[in-house]
Short mmCIF file of C-alpha atoms in Angstrom, two decimals:
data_model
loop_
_atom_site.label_atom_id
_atom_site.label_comp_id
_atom_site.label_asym_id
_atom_site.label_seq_id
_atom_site.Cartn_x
_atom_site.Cartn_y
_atom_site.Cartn_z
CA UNK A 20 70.65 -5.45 -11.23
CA UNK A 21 67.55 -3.15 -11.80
CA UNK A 22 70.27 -0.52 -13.42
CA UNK A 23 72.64 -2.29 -15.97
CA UNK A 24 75.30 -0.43 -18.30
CA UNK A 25 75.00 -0.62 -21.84
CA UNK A 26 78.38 0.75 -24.00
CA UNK A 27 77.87 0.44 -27.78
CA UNK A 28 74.61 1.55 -29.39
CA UNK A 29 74.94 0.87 -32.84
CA UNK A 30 73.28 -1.51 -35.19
CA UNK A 31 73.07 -4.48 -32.62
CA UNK A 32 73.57 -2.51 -29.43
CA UNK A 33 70.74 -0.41 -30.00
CA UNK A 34 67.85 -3.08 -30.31
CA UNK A 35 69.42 -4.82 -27.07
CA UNK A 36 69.54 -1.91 -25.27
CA UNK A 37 65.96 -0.77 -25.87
CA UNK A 38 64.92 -4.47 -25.33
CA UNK A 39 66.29 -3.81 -21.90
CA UNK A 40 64.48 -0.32 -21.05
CA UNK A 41 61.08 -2.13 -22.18
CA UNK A 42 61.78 -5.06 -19.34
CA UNK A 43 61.94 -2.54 -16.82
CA UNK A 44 65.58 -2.09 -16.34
CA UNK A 45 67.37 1.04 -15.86
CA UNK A 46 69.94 2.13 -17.99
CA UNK A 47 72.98 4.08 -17.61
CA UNK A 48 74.04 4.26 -21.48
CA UNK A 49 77.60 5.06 -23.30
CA UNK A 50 78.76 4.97 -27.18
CA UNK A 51 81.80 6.80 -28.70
CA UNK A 52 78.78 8.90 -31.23
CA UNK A 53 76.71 10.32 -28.34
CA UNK A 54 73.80 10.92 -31.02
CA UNK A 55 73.25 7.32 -30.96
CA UNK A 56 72.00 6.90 -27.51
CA UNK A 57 69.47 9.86 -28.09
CA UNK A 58 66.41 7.80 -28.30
CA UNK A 59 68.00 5.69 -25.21
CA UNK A 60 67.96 8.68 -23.14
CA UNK A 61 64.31 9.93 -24.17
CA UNK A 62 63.56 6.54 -22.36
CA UNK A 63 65.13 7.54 -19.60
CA UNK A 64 68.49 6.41 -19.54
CA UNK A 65 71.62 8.03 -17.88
CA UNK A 66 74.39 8.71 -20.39
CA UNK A 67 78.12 8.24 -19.01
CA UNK A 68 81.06 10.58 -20.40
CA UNK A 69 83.54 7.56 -20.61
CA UNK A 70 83.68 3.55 -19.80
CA UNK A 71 85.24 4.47 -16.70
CA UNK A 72 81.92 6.27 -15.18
CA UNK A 73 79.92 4.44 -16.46
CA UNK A 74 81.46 1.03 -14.33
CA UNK A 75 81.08 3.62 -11.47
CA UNK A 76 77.71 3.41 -11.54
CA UNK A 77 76.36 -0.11 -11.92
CA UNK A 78 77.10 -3.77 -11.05
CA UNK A 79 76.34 -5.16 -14.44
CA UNK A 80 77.74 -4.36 -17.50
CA UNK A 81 77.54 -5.07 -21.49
CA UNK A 82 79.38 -4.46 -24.44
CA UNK A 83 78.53 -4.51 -27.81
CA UNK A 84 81.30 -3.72 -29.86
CA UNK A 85 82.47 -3.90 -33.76
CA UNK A 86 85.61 -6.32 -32.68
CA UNK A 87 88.84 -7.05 -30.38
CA UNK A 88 90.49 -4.30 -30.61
CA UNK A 89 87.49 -1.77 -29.34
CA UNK A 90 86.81 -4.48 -27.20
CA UNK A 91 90.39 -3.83 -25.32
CA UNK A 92 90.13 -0.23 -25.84
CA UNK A 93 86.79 -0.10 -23.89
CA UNK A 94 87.86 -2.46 -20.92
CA UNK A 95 91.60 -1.41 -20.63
CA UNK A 96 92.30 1.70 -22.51
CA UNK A 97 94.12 4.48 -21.53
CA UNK A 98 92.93 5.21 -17.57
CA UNK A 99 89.46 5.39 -19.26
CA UNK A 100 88.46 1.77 -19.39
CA UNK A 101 86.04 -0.39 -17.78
CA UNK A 102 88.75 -1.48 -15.46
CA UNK A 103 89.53 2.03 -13.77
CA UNK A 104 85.72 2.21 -12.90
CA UNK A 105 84.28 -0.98 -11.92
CA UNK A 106 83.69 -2.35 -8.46
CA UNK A 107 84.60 -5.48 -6.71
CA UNK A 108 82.09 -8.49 -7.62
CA UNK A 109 80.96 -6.59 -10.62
CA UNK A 110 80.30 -7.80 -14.10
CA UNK A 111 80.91 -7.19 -17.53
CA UNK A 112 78.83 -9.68 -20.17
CA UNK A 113 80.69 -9.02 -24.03
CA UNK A 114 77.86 -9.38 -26.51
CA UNK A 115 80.14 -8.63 -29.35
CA UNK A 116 81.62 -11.27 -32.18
CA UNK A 117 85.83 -11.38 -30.43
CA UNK A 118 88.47 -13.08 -30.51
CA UNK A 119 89.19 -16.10 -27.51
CA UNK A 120 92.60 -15.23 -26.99
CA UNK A 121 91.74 -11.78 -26.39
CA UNK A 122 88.47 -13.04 -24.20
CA UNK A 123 90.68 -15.32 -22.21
CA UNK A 124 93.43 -12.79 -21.48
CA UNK A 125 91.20 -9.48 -20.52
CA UNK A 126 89.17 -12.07 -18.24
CA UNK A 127 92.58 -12.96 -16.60
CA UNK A 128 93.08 -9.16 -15.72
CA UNK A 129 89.86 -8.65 -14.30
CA UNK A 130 89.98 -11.97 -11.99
CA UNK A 131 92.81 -10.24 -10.85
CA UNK A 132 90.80 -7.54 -9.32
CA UNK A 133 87.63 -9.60 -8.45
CA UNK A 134 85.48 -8.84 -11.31
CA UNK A 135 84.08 -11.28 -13.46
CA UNK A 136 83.92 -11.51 -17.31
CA UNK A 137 81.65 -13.51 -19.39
CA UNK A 138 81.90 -14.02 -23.37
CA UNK A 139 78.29 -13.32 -24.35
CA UNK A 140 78.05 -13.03 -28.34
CA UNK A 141 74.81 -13.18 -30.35
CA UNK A 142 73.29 -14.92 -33.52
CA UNK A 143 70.21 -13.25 -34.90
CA UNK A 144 70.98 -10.16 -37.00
CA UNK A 145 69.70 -6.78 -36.50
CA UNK A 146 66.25 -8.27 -36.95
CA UNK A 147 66.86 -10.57 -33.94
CA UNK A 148 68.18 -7.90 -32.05
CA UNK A 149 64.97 -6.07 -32.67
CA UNK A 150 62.52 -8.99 -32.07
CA UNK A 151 64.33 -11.07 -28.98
CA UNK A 152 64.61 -13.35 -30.74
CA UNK A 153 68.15 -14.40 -30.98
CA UNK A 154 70.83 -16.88 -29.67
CA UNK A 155 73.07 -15.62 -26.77
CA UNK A 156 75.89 -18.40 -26.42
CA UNK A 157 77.97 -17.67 -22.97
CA UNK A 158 81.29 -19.04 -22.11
CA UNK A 159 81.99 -17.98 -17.86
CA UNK A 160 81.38 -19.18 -14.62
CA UNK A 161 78.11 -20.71 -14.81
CA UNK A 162 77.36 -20.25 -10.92
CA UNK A 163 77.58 -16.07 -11.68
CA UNK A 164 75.87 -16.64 -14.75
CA UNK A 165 73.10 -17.84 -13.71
CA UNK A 166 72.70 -15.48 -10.70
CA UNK A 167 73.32 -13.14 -13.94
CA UNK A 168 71.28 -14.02 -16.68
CA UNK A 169 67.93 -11.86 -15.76
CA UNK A 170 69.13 -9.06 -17.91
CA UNK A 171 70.01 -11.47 -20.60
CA UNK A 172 66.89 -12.96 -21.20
CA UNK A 173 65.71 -9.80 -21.85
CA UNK A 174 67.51 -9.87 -25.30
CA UNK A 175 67.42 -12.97 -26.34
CA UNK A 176 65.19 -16.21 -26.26
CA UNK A 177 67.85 -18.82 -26.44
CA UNK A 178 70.26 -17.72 -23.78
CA UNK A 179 72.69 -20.65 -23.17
CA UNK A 180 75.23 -21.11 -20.87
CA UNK A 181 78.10 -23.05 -23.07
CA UNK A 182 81.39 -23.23 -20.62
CA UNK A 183 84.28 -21.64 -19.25
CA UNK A 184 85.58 -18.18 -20.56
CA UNK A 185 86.19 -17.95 -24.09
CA UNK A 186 83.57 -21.27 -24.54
CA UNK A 187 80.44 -18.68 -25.94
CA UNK A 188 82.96 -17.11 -28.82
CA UNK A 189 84.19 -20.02 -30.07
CA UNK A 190 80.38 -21.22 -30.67
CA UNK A 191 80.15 -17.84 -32.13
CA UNK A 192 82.84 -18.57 -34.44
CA UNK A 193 82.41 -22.02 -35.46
CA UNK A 194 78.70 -20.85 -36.28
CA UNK A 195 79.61 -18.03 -38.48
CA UNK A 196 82.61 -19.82 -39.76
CA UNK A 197 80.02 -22.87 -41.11
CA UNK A 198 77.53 -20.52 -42.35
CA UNK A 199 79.55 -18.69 -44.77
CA UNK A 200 81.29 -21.82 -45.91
CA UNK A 201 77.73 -23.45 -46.65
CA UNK A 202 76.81 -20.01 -48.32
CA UNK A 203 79.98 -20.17 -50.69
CA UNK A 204 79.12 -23.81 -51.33
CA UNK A 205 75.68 -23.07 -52.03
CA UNK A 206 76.27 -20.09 -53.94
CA UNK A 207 78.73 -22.10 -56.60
CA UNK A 208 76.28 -24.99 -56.82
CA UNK A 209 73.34 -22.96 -57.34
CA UNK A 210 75.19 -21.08 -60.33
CA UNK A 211 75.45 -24.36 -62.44
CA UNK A 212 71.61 -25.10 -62.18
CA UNK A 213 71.27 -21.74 -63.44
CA UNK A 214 73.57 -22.21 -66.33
CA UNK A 215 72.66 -25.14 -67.01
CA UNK A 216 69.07 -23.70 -67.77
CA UNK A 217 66.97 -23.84 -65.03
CA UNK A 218 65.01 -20.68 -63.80
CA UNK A 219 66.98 -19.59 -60.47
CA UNK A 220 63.43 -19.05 -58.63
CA UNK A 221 61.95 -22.43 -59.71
CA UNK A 222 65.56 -23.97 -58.87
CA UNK A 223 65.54 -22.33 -55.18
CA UNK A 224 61.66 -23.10 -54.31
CA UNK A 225 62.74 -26.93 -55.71
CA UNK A 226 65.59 -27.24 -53.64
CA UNK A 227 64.36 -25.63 -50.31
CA UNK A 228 62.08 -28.67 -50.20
CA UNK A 229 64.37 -31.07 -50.68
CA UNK A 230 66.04 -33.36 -47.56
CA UNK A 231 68.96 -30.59 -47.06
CA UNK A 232 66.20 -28.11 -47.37
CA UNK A 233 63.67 -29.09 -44.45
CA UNK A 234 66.13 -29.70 -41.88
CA UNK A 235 67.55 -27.52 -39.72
CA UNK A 236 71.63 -26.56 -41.25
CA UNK A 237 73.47 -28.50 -38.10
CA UNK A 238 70.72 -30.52 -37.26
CA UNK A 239 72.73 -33.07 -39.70
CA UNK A 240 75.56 -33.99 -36.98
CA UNK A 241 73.50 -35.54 -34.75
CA UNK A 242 73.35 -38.50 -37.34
CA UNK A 243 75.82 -41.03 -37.20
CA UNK A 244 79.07 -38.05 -36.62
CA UNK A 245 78.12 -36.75 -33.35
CA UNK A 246 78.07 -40.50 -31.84
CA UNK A 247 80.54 -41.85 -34.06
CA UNK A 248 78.96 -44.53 -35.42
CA UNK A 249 78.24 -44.78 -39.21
CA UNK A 250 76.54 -48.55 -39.76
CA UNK A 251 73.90 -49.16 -40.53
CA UNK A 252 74.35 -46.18 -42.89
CA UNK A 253 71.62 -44.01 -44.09
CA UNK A 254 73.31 -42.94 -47.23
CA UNK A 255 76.15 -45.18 -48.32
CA UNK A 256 79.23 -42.95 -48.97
CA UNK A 257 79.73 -44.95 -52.48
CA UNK A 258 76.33 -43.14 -53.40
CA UNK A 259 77.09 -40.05 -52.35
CA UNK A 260 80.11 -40.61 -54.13
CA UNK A 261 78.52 -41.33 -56.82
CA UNK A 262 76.33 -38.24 -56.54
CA UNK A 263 79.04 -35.13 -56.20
CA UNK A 264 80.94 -36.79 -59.30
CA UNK A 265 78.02 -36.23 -60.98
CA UNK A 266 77.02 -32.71 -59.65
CA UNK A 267 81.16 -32.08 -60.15
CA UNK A 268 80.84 -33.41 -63.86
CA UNK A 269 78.08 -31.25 -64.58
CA UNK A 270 80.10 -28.16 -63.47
CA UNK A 271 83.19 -29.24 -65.96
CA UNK A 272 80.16 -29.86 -68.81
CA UNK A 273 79.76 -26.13 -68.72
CA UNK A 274 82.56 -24.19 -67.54
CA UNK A 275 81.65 -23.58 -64.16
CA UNK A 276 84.95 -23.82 -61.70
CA UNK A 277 83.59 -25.80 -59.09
CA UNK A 278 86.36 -25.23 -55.88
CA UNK A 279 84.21 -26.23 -53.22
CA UNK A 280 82.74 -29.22 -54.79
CA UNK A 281 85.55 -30.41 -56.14
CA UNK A 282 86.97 -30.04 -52.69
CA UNK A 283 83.67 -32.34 -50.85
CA UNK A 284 84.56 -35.26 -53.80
CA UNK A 285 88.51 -35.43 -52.78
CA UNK A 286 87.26 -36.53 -49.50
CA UNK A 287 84.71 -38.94 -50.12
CA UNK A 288 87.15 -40.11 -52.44
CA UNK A 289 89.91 -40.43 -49.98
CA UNK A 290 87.16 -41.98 -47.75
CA UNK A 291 86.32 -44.39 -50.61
CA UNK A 292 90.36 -45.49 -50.66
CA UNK A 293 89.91 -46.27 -46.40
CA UNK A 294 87.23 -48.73 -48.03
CA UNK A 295 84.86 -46.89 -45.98
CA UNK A 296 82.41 -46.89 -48.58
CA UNK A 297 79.33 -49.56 -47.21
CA UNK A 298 79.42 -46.82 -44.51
CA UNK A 299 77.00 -43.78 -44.37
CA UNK A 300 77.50 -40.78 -46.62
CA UNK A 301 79.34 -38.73 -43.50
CA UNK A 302 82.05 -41.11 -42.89
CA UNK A 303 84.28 -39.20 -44.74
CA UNK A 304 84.31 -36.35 -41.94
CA UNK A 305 86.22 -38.86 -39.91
CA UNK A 306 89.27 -37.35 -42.10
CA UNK A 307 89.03 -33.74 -40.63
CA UNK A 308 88.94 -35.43 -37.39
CA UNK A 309 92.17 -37.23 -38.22
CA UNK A 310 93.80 -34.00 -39.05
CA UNK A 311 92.52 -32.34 -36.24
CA UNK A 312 93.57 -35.11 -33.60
CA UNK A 313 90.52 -35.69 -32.25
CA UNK A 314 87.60 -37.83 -31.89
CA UNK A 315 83.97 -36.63 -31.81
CA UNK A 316 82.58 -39.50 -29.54
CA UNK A 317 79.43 -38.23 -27.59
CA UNK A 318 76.18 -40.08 -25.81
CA UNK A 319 73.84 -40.77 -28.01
CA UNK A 320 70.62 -40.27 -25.55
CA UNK A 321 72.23 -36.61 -24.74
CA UNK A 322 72.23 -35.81 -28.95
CA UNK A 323 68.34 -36.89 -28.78
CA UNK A 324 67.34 -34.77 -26.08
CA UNK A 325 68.47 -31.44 -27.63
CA UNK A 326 66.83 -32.43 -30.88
CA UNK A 327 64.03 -33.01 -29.01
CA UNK A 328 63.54 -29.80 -26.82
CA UNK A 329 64.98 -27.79 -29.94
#
């Protein structure tokens, strides 16, 4: 594992890469623009004319890649792939955002031929890419993985192994998915505290200190919806009820269409109606759950000891 291969250069690729040259692993390098693995190669890397000799080459393998469809094009496409090239026992780590389906069913093909495939994606921007300092969530088998994960910690500083294939892109997803939701929520609140007169930087460095503010964005779940268990409540839902119709109300006061928040006081209402409201404040996610089939039941001693080697 002292030589890895590295296809995919670009924004992302190129900070991991580089990350890897500076630990003192060898690189053998390959990106459909050649003139982005230039500075790669001053370092001393090997460039490779195609996926296919590239897998030649090396034992380890990783992908960074805009989506699914390159994704299949590198690993399977057209005699070229990843597939043609690599060697029995090798593997190929995916750090790119895909799709599970598409995870699941490449990983089935390379089984097939002895080579193992782990879902690998990353949370930390270009700047994390740059620093190290970034999330690497991987879904695999955890006994290769771990025999594995040298390389890995090499680009990232919270390498974690999640579960079987296709477990490291969901996390991926569910991540992203949250973030832009709480970023279009945020973004339609913020806009009637604006209108409503309040000077946007004096409303953001007011609101970034506030309870939502100083805690971590998921850090929330592991109160009362992660153990399923919502008495003695925090927050009684019938004041947080209380406090949207307000926040909702002030929207309607001055023409601001408020989608999103309208949307959070249906189902505390609903929740309200279950006579759920003596409860705390997150009861009312119990009706996703209900939609969903499922229960979210876990141990509450596990929750505590993440939060407290976060």
């Amino acid at each position: 594992m002292n030589t890895v291969g590295f296809i995919g250069v670009g924004t992302m690729g190129a900070s991991f890469a580089r990350n890897l040259q500076k630990a003192g692993f060898g690189l053998v390098v390959h990106d459909a623009n050649p003139a982005n693995a230039e500075s790669h190669l001053n370092a001393g890397a090997t460039w490779a004319a195609s996926p296919r000799e590239l897998a030649g080459q090396v034992d380890t393998i990783f992908t960074s890649l805009p989506g699914p469809p390159e994704f299949e094009s590198v690993v399977l496409g057209d005699g070229n792939g990843l597939i043609s090239g690599m060697r029995e026992g090798s593997a190929l780590f995916d750090l790119s955002t895909n799709s599970p389906k598409v995870v699941r069913a490449v990983h089935a093909q390379l089984h097939e031929r002895g080579l193992w495939l782990f879902d690998a994606p990353v949370s930390g921007g270009p700047r994390g890419a740059a620093s190290g300092k970034c999330a690497i969530w991987v879904g695999g088998d955890e006994h290769e993985f771990a025999a594995r994960r040298a390389p890995l910690d090499a680009m990232g500083d919270q390498v974690k192994y999640i579960g079987d294939i296709g477990a490291g892109t969901i996390a991926k997803l569910v991540h992203n998915g949250a973030g832009y939701a709480m970023q279009c929520a945020l973004g339609e609140i913020f806009t009637v505290g604006v209108k409503a007169g309040v000077d946007p930087v004096a409303l953001w460095d007011a609101i970034r200190q506030g309870a939502r503010g100083r805690q971590r964005s998921f850090d929330n779940l592991a109160d009362h919806y992660l153990i399923n268990s919502y008495e003695p409540p925090d927050f009684a839902l019938k004041l947080a009820h209380k406090d949207v119709t307000l926040a909702a109300e002030m929207g309607r006061d001055l023409g601001v269409p408020m989608r999103m928040t309208n949307l959070a006081h249906a189902e505390m209402s609903e929740a309200l109606t279950r006579g759920w409201g003596h409860m705390d404040s997150r009861v009312y996610l119990r009706l996703q759950q209900e939609r969903a089939q499922l229960v979210v039941d876990e141990d509450e001693d596990e929750v505590k000891d993440i939060l407290a080697n976060r």
